[in-house]
JSON list of C-alpha atoms and ligand atoms in Angstrom, two decimals:
[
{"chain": "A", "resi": 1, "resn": "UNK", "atom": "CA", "xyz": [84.37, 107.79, 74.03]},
{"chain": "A", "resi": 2, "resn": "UNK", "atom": "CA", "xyz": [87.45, 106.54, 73.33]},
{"chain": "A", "resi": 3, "resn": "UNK", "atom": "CA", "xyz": [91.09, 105.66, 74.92]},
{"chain": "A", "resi": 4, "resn": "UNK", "atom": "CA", "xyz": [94.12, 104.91, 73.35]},
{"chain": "A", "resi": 5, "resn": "UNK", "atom": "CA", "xyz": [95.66, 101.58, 75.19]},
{"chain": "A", "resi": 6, "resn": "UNK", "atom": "CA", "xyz": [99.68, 100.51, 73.63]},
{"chain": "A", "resi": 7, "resn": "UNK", "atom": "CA", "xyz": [99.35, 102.68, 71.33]},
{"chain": "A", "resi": 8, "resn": "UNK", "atom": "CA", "xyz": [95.86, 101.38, 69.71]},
{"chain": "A", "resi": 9, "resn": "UNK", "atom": "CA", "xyz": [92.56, 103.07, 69.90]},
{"chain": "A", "resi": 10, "resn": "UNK", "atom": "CA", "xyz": [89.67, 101.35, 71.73]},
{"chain": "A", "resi": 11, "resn": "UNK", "atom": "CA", "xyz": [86.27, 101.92, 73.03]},
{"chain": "A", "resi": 12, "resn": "UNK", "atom": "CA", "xyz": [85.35, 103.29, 76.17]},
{"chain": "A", "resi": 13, "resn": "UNK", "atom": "CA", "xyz": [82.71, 101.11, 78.30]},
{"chain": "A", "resi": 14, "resn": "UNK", "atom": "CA", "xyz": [79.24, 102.43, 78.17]},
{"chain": "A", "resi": 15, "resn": "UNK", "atom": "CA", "xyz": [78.82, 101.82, 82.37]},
{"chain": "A", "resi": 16, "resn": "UNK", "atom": "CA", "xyz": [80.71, 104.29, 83.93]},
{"chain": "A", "resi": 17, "resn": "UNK", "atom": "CA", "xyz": [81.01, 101.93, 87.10]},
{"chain": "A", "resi": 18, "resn": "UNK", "atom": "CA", "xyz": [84.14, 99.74, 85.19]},
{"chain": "A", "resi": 19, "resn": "UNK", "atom": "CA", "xyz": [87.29, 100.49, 86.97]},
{"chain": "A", "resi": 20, "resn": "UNK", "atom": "CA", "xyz": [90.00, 100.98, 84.20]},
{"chain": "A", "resi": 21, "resn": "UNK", "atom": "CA", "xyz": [91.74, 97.22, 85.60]},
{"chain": "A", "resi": 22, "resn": "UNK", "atom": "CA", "xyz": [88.22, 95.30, 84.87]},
{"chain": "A", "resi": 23, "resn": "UNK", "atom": "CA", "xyz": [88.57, 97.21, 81.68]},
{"chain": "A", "resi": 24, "resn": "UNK", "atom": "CA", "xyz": [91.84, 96.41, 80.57]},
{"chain": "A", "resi": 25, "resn": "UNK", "atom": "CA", "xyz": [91.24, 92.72, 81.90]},
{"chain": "A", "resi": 26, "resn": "UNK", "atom": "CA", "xyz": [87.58, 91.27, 80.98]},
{"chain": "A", "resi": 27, "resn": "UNK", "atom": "CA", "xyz": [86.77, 93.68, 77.72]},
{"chain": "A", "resi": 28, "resn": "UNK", "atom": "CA", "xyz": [90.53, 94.05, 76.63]},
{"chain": "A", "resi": 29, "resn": "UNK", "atom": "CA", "xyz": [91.81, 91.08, 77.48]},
{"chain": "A", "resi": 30, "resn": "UNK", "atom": "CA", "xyz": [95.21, 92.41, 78.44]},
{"chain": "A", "resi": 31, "resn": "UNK", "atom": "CA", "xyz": [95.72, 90.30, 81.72]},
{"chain": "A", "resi": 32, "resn": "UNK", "atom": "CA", "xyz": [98.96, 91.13, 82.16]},
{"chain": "A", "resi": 33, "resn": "UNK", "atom": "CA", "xyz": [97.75, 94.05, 84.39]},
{"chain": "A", "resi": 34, "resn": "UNK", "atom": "CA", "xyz": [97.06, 91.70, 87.54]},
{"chain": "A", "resi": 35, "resn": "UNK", "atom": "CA", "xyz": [94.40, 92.26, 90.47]},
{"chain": "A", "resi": 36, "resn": "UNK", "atom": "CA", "xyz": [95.71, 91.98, 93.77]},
{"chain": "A", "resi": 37, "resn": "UNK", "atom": "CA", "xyz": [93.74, 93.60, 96.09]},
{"chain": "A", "resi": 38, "resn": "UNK", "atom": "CA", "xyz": [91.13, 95.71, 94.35]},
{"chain": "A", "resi": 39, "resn": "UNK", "atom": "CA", "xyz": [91.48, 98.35, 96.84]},
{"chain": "A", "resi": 40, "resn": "UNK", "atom": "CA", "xyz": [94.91, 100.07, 96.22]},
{"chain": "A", "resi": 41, "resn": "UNK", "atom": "CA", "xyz": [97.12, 98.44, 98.76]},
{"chain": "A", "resi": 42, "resn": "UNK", "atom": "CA", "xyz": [99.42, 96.05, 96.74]},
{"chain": "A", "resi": 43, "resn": "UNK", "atom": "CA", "xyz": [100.26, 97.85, 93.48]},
{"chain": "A", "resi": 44, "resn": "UNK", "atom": "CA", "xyz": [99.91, 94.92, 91.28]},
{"chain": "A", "resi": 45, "resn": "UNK", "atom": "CA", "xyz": [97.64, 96.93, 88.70]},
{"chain": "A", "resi": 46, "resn": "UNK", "atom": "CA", "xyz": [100.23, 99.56, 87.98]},
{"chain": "A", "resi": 47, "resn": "UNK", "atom": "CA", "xyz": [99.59, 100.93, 84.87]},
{"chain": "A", "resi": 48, "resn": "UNK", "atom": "CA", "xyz": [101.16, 104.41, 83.37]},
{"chain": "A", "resi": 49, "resn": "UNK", "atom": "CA", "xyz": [98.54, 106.82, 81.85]},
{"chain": "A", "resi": 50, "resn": "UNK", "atom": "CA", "xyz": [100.32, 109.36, 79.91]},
{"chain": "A", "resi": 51, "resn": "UNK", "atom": "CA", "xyz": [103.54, 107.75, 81.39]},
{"chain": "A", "resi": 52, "resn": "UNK", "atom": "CA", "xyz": [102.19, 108.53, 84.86]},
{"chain": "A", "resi": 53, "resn": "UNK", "atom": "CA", "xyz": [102.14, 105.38, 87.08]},
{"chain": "A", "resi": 54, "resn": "UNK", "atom": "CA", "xyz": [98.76, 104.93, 88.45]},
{"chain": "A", "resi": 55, "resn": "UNK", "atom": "CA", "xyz": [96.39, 102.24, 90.42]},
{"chain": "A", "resi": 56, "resn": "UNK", "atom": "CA", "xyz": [94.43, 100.73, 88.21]},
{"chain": "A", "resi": 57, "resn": "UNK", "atom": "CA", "xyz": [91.87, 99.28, 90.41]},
{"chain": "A", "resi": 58, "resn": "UNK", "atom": "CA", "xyz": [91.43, 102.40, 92.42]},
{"chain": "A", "resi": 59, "resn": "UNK", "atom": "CA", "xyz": [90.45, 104.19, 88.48]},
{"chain": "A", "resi": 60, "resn": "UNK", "atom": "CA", "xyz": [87.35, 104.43, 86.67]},
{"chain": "A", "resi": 61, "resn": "UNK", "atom": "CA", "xyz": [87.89, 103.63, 83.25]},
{"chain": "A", "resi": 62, "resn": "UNK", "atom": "CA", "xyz": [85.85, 106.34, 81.49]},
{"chain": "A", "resi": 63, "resn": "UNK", "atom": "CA", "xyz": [87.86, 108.71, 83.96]},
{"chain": "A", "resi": 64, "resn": "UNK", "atom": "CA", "xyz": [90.84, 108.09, 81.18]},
{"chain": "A", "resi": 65, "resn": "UNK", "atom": "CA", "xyz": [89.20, 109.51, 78.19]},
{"chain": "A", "resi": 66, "resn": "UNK", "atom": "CA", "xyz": [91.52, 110.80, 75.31]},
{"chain": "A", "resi": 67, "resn": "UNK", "atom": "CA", "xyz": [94.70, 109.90, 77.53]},
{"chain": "A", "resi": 68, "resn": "UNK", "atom": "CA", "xyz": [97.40, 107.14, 76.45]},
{"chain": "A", "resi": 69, "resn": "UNK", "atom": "CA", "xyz": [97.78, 104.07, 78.90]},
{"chain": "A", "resi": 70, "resn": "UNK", "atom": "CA", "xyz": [100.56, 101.96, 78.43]},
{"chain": "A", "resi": 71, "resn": "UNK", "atom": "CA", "xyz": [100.33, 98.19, 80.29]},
{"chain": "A", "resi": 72, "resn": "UNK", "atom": "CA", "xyz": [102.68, 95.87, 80.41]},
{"chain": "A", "resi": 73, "resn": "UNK", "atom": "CA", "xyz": [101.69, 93.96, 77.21]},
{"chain": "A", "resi": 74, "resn": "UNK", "atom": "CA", "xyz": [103.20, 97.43, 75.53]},
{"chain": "A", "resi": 75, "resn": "UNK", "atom": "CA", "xyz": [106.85, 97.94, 77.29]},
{"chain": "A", "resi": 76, "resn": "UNK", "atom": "CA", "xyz": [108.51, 95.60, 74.64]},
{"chain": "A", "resi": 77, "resn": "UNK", "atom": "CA", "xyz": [109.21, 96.93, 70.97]},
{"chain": "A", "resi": 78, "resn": "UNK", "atom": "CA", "xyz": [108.48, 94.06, 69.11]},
{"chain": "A", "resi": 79, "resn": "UNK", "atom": "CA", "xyz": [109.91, 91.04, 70.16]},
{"chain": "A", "resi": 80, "resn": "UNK", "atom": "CA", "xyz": [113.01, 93.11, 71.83]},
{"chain": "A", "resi": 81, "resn": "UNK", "atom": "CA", "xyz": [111.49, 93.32, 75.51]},
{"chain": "A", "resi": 82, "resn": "UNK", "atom": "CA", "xyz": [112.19, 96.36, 77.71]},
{"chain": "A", "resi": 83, "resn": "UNK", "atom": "CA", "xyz": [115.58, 96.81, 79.29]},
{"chain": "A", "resi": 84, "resn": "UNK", "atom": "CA", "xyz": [113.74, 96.80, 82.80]},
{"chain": "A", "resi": 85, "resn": "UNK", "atom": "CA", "xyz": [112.15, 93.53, 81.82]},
{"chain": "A", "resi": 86, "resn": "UNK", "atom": "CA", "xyz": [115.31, 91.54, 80.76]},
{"chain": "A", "resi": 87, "resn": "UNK", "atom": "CA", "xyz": [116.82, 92.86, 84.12]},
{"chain": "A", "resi": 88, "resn": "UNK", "atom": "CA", "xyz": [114.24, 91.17, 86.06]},
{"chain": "A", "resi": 89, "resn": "UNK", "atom": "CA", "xyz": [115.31, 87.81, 84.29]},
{"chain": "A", "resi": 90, "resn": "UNK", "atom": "CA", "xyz": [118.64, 88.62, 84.98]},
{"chain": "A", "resi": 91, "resn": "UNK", "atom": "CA", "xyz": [118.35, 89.61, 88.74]},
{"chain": "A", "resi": 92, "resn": "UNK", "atom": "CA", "xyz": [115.65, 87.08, 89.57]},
{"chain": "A", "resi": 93, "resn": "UNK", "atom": "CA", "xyz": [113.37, 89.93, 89.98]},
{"chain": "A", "resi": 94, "resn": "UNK", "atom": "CA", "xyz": [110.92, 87.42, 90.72]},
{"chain": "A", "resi": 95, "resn": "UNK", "atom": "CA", "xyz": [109.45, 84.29, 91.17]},
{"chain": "A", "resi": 96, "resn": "UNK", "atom": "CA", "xyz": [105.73, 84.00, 90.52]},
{"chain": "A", "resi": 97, "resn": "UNK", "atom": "CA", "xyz": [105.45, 86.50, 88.52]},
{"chain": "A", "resi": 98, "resn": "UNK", "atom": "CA", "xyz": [102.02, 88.09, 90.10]},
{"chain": "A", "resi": 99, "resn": "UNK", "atom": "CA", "xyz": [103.66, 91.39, 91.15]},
{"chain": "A", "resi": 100, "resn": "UNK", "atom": "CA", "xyz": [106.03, 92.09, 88.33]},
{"chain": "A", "resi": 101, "resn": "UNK", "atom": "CA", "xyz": [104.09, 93.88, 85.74]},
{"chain": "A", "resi": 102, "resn": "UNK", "atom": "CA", "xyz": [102.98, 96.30, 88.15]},
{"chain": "A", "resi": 103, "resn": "UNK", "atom": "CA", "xyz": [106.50, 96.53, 89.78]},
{"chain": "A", "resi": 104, "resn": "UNK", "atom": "CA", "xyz": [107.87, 97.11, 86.02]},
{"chain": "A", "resi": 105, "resn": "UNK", "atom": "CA", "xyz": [105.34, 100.01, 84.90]},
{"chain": "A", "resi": 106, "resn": "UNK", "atom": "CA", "xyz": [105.68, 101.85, 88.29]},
{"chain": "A", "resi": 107, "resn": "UNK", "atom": "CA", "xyz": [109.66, 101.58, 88.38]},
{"chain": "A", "resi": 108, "resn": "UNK", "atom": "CA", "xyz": [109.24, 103.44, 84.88]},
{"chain": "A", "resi": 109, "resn": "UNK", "atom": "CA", "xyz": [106.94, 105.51, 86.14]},
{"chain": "A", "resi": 110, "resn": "UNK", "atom": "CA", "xyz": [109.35, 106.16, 89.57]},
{"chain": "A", "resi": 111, "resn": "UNK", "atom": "CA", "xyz": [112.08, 107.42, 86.97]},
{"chain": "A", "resi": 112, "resn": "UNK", "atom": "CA", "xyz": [109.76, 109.81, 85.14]},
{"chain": "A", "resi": 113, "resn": "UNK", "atom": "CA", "xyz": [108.93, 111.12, 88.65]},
{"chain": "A", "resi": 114, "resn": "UNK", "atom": "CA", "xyz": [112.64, 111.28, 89.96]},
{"chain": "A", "resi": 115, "resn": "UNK", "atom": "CA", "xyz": [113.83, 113.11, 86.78]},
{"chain": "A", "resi": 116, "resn": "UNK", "atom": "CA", "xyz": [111.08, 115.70, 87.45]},
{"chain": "A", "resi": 117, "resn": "UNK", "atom": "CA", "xyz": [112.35, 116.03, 90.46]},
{"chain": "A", "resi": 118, "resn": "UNK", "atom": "CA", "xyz": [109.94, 115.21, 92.39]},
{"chain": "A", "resi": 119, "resn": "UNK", "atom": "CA", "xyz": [110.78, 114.13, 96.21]},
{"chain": "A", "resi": 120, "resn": "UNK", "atom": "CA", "xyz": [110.09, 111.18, 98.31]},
{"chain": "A", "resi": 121, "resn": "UNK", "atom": "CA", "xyz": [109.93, 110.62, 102.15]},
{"chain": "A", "resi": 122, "resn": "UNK", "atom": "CA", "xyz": [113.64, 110.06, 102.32]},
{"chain": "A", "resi": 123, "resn": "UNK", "atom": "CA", "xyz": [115.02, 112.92, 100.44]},
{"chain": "A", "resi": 124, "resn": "UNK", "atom": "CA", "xyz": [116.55, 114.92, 102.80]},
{"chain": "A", "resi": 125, "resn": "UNK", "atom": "CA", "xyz": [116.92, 118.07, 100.71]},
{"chain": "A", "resi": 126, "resn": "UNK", "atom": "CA", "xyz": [113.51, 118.57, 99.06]},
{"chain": "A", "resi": 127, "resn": "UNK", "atom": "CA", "xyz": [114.99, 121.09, 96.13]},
{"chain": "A", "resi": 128, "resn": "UNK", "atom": "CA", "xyz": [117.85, 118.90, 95.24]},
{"chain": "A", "resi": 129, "resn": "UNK", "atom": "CA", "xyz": [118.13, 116.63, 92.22]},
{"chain": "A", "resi": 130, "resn": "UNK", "atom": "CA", "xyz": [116.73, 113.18, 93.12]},
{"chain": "A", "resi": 131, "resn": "UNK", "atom": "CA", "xyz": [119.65, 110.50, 93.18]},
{"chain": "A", "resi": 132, "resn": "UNK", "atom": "CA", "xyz": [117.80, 107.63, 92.85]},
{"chain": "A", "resi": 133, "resn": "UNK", "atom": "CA", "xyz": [119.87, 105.51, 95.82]},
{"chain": "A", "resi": 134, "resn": "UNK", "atom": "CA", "xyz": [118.94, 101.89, 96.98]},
{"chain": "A", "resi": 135, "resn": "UNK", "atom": "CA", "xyz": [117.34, 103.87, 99.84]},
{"chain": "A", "resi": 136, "resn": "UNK", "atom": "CA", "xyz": [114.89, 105.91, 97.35]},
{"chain": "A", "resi": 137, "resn": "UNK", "atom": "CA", "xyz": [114.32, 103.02, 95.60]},
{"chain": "A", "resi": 138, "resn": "UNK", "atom": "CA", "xyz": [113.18, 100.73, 98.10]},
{"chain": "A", "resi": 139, "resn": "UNK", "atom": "CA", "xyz": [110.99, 104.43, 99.57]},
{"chain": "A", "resi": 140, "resn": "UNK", "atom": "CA", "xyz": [109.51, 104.87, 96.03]},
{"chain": "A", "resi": 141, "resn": "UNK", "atom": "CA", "xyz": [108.73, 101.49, 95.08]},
{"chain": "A", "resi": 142, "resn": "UNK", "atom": "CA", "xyz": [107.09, 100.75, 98.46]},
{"chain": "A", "resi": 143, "resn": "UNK", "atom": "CA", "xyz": [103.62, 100.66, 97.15]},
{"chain": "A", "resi": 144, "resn": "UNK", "atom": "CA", "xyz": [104.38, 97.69, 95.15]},
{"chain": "A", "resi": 145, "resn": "UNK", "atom": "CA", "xyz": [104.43, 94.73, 97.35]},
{"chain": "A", "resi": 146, "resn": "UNK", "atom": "CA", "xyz": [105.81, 90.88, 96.46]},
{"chain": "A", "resi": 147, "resn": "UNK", "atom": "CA", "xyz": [104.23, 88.30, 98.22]},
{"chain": "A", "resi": 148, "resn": "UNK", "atom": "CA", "xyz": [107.49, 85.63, 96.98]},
{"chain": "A", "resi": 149, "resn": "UNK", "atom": "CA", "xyz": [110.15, 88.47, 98.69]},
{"chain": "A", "resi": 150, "resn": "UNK", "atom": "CA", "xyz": [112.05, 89.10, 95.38]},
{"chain": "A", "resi": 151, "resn": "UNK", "atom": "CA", "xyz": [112.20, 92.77, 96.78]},
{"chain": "A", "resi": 152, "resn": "UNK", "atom": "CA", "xyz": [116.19, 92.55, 96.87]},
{"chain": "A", "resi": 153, "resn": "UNK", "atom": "CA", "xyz": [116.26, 91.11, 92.82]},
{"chain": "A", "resi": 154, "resn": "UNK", "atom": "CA", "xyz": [113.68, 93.93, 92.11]},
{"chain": "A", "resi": 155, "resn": "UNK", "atom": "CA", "xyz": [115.67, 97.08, 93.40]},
{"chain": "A", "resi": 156, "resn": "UNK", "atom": "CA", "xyz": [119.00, 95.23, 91.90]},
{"chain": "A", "resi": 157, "resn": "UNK", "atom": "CA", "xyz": [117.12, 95.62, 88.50]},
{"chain": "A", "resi": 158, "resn": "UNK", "atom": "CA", "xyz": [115.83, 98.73, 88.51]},
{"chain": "A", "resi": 159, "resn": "UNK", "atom": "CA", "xyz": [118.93, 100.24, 90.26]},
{"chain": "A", "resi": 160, "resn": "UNK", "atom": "CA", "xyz": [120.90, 98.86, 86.68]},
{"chain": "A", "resi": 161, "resn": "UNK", "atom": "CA", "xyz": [118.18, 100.47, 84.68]},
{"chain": "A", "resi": 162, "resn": "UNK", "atom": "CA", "xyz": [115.84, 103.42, 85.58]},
{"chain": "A", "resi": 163, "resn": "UNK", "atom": "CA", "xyz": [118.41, 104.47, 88.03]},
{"chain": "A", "resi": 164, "resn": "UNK", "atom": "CA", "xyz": [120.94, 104.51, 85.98]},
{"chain": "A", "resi": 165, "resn": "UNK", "atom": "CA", "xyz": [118.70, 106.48, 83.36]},
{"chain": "A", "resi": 166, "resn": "UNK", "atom": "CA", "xyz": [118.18, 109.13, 85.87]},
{"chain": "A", "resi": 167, "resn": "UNK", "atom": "CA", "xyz": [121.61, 109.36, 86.56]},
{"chain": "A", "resi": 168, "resn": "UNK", "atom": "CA", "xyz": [122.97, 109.77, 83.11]},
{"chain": "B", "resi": 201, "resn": "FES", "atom": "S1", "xyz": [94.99, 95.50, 92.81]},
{"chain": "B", "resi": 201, "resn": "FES", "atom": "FE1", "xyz": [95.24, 97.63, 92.69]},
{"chain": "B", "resi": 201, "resn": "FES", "atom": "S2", "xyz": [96.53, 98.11, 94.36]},
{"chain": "B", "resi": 201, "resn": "FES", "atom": "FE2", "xyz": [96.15, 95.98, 94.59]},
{"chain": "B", "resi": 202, "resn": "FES", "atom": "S1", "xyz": [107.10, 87.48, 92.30]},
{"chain": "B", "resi": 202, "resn": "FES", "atom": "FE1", "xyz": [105.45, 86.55, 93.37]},
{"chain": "B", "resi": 202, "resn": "FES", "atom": "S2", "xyz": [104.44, 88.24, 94.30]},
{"chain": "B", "resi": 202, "resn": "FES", "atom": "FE2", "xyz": [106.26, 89.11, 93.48]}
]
């Protein structure tokens, strides 16, 4: 069984029990992915799966056969890192660091969803293009909690990058 992970091919576990985080973490050895809470309240093992922003913790690894996860470690293109990632320098998007790979993958993840279309709790017209405003932004990246408060530096950075994406 396998999984492709960055781009790179790798071996499912045999014990179906691993959640796709432990995965990633222990066998992989990509610990950029972090583990917050284990239990899906925090957001801090945001990974995308087929550029779909998921919980890592909350997924069983052998769930993700065949599909493409993409983790932190595999936002940069070479040694050029993401846009989104030099905006969090830029905007002090953070301070310990714990919380911002998760809050990265699931911003890019956010866009994917708000150029779909798809609406949040504060889009008043449910049809409508999504406008990604400081207001959806703070709504859609709710599940992604910092313990340090950089929550104003986070939306600044996004707001320059996947928003304005969305909005182009
Ligand atoms: S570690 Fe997965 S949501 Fe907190
Ligand atoms: S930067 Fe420390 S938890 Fe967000």
């Amino acid at each position: 069984m396998s999984i492709t992970i960055n781009g790179s091919p790798a071996t499912l576990p045999d014990d179906p029990r691993v959640s796709l985080l432990d995965f990633l973490r222990e066998q992989l050895g990509l610990s950029g992915t972090k583990k917050g809470c284990d239990q899906g309240a925090c957001g801090a093992c945001t990974v995308l799966v087929d550029g779909e922003r998921i919980l890592s913790c909350l997924a069983l690894a052998v769930q993700y056969e065949g599909r493409q996860v993409t983790t932190i470690e595999g936002l940069a293109d070479g040694n050029r890192m993401h846009a989104l990632q030099l905006a969090f320098i830029e905007h002090d998007g953070f301070q310990c660091g714990y919380c911002t790979p998760g809050q990265i993958c699931s911003a890019i993840g956010m866009a994917a969803e708000a150029k779909r279309g798809v609406p949040s709790h504060v889009s008043a017209d449910l049809n409508a293009d999504v406008s990604l405003t400081r207001e959806e932004l703070q709504e859609r990246m709710s599940g992604n909690l910092c313990r340090c408060g950089a929550h104003n530096g986070i939306i600044n950075a996004i707001n320059e990058t996947m928003a304005a994406e969305v909005a182009a």
